[in-house]
Short mmCIF file of C-alpha atoms in Angstrom, two decimals:
data_model
loop_
_atom_site.label_atom_id
_atom_site.label_comp_id
_atom_site.label_asym_id
_atom_site.label_seq_id
_atom_site.Cartn_x
_atom_site.Cartn_y
_atom_site.Cartn_z
CA MET A 1 -6.18 140.46 -119.29
CA PHE A 2 -6.60 144.25 -118.96
CA GLU A 3 -5.42 144.43 -115.34
CA TRP A 4 -2.22 146.14 -116.48
CA LEU A 5 -4.24 148.94 -118.10
CA PHE A 6 -6.77 149.48 -115.29
CA PRO A 7 -5.17 147.93 -112.20
CA HIS A 8 -7.61 149.20 -109.55
CA TRP A 9 -10.86 148.11 -111.19
CA SER A 10 -12.82 144.93 -110.45
CA ASN A 11 -13.78 144.41 -114.12
CA PRO A 12 -11.04 145.92 -116.27
CA ALA A 13 -12.19 144.12 -119.43
CA LEU A 14 -15.59 145.83 -119.34
CA LEU A 15 -13.93 149.16 -118.68
CA ALA A 16 -11.56 148.60 -121.61
CA ALA A 17 -14.57 147.82 -123.83
CA ILE A 18 -16.28 151.07 -122.80
CA VAL A 19 -13.09 153.05 -123.38
CA GLY A 20 -12.59 151.36 -126.75
CA ALA A 21 -16.16 152.15 -127.78
CA ARG A 22 -15.72 155.82 -126.86
CA ILE A 23 -12.47 156.07 -128.80
CA PHE A 24 -14.09 154.36 -131.79
CA ILE A 25 -17.09 156.70 -131.73
CA ASN A 26 -14.82 159.74 -131.47
CA MET A 27 -12.86 158.48 -134.46
CA VAL A 28 -16.10 158.07 -136.42
CA LEU A 29 -17.07 161.64 -135.49
CA THR A 30 -13.68 162.76 -136.82
CA MET A 31 -14.24 160.85 -140.05
CA ILE A 32 -17.67 162.47 -140.43
CA MET A 33 -16.00 165.85 -140.01
CA ALA A 34 -13.40 164.93 -142.65
CA GLN A 35 -16.15 163.95 -145.09
CA SER A 36 -18.09 167.15 -144.39
CA THR A 37 -15.17 169.51 -144.84
CA SER A 38 -11.95 167.89 -146.07
CA ALA A 39 -9.31 165.63 -144.57
CA THR A 40 -6.82 168.48 -144.28
CA SER A 41 -9.12 171.23 -143.02
CA ARG A 42 -8.38 172.93 -139.72
CA SER A 43 -11.58 171.61 -138.19
CA THR A 44 -10.71 168.02 -139.09
CA VAL A 45 -7.21 168.38 -137.67
CA ALA A 46 -8.68 169.93 -134.52
CA MET A 47 -11.12 167.01 -134.22
CA ALA A 48 -8.27 164.51 -134.56
CA VAL A 49 -6.22 166.28 -131.90
CA LEU A 50 -9.23 166.51 -129.56
CA THR A 51 -9.99 162.83 -130.12
CA ALA A 52 -6.43 161.83 -129.20
CA LEU A 53 -6.38 164.16 -126.19
CA SER A 54 -9.73 162.83 -125.03
CA ALA A 55 -8.50 159.23 -125.27
CA VAL A 56 -5.32 159.95 -123.32
CA LEU A 57 -7.16 161.89 -120.63
CA MET A 58 -9.86 159.24 -120.32
CA VAL A 59 -7.39 156.40 -119.78
CA THR A 60 -5.23 158.46 -117.44
CA VAL A 61 -8.18 159.52 -115.28
CA LEU A 62 -9.53 155.97 -115.10
CA ARG A 63 -6.10 154.68 -114.09
CA GLY A 64 -6.25 157.09 -111.15
CA SER A 65 -3.30 159.24 -112.24
CA LEU A 66 -5.29 162.45 -112.69
CA GLY A 67 -8.02 163.97 -110.58
CA LEU A 68 -11.54 165.28 -110.88
CA ASN A 69 -10.61 168.43 -112.81
CA ALA A 70 -9.09 166.33 -115.60
CA SER A 71 -12.33 164.34 -115.84
CA TYR A 72 -14.26 167.60 -116.16
CA PHE A 73 -11.90 168.73 -118.90
CA GLU A 74 -12.34 165.44 -120.76
CA PHE A 75 -16.12 165.77 -120.42
CA VAL A 76 -15.93 169.24 -122.00
CA LEU A 77 -13.70 167.88 -124.80
CA GLN A 78 -16.36 165.31 -125.62
CA LEU A 79 -19.03 167.98 -125.77
CA ILE A 80 -16.81 170.08 -128.07
CA LEU A 81 -16.40 167.07 -130.38
CA LEU A 82 -20.17 166.68 -130.60
CA ILE A 83 -20.75 170.39 -131.19
CA LEU A 84 -18.09 170.60 -133.91
CA THR A 85 -19.54 167.59 -135.71
CA GLY A 86 -23.06 169.00 -135.51
CA TYR A 87 -21.88 172.34 -136.85
CA ALA A 88 -20.05 170.67 -139.75
CA ILE A 89 -23.12 168.64 -140.69
CA ALA A 90 -25.44 171.66 -140.41
CA SER A 91 -23.19 173.83 -142.56
CA ASN A 92 -22.66 171.17 -145.23
CA PRO A 93 -25.78 168.96 -145.27
CA GLU A 94 -25.87 165.81 -147.32
CA ASP A 95 -28.78 163.40 -147.69
CA GLY A 96 -27.79 160.45 -145.50
CA ARG A 97 -24.91 161.88 -143.47
CA TRP A 98 -27.08 163.56 -140.86
CA ARG A 99 -28.79 160.25 -139.97
CA VAL A 100 -25.46 158.58 -139.32
CA THR A 101 -24.34 161.60 -137.31
CA VAL A 102 -27.45 161.49 -135.14
CA VAL A 103 -27.00 157.78 -134.39
CA ILE A 104 -23.28 158.15 -133.64
CA SER A 105 -23.92 161.26 -131.52
CA LEU A 106 -26.55 159.43 -129.47
CA GLY A 107 -24.05 156.65 -128.89
CA ALA A 108 -21.44 159.20 -127.83
CA ILE A 109 -23.88 160.84 -125.42
CA LEU A 110 -24.87 157.48 -123.94
CA LEU A 111 -21.24 156.52 -123.38
CA LEU A 112 -20.54 159.97 -121.94
CA LEU A 113 -23.35 159.46 -119.42
CA ILE A 114 -21.88 156.07 -118.50
CA MET A 115 -18.54 157.79 -117.87
CA ILE A 116 -19.95 160.08 -115.16
CA PRO A 117 -20.15 157.39 -112.45
CA LEU A 118 -16.92 155.81 -113.71
CA TYR A 119 -15.07 159.11 -113.34
CA GLY A 120 -16.63 159.50 -109.91
CA GLU A 121 -15.40 156.05 -108.94
CA ALA A 122 -11.92 156.79 -110.27
CA THR A 123 -11.49 160.24 -108.75
CA VAL A 124 -13.75 160.66 -105.73
CA ALA A 125 -14.41 157.18 -104.36
CA PRO A 126 -10.86 155.81 -103.89
#
């Protein structure tokens, strides 16, 4: 079903699920930033742009269109998203928001670690 999206992978449905989970978590991080600052703040807009850029780069690298340097750049984008969210929560603490941020950030880190061998498979192994 997802062979058109990831044509060179043996299990494109699982890969699409991982990509979808990362995009969802990045969107949640952006929503946390919007709640911490405001929906129209520069940091929220930057988070939204970084989330979109991260999604496009992730799919493009996994399709095999871009190389190893693009995967490094996407990895750094993900780290920037986590740092910006942590800074927003630390500068504007609210009672329950930090717990949600910790759980979502751990999920983002776990998925980022899963992406390391996937990026290696997409860029180095073929």
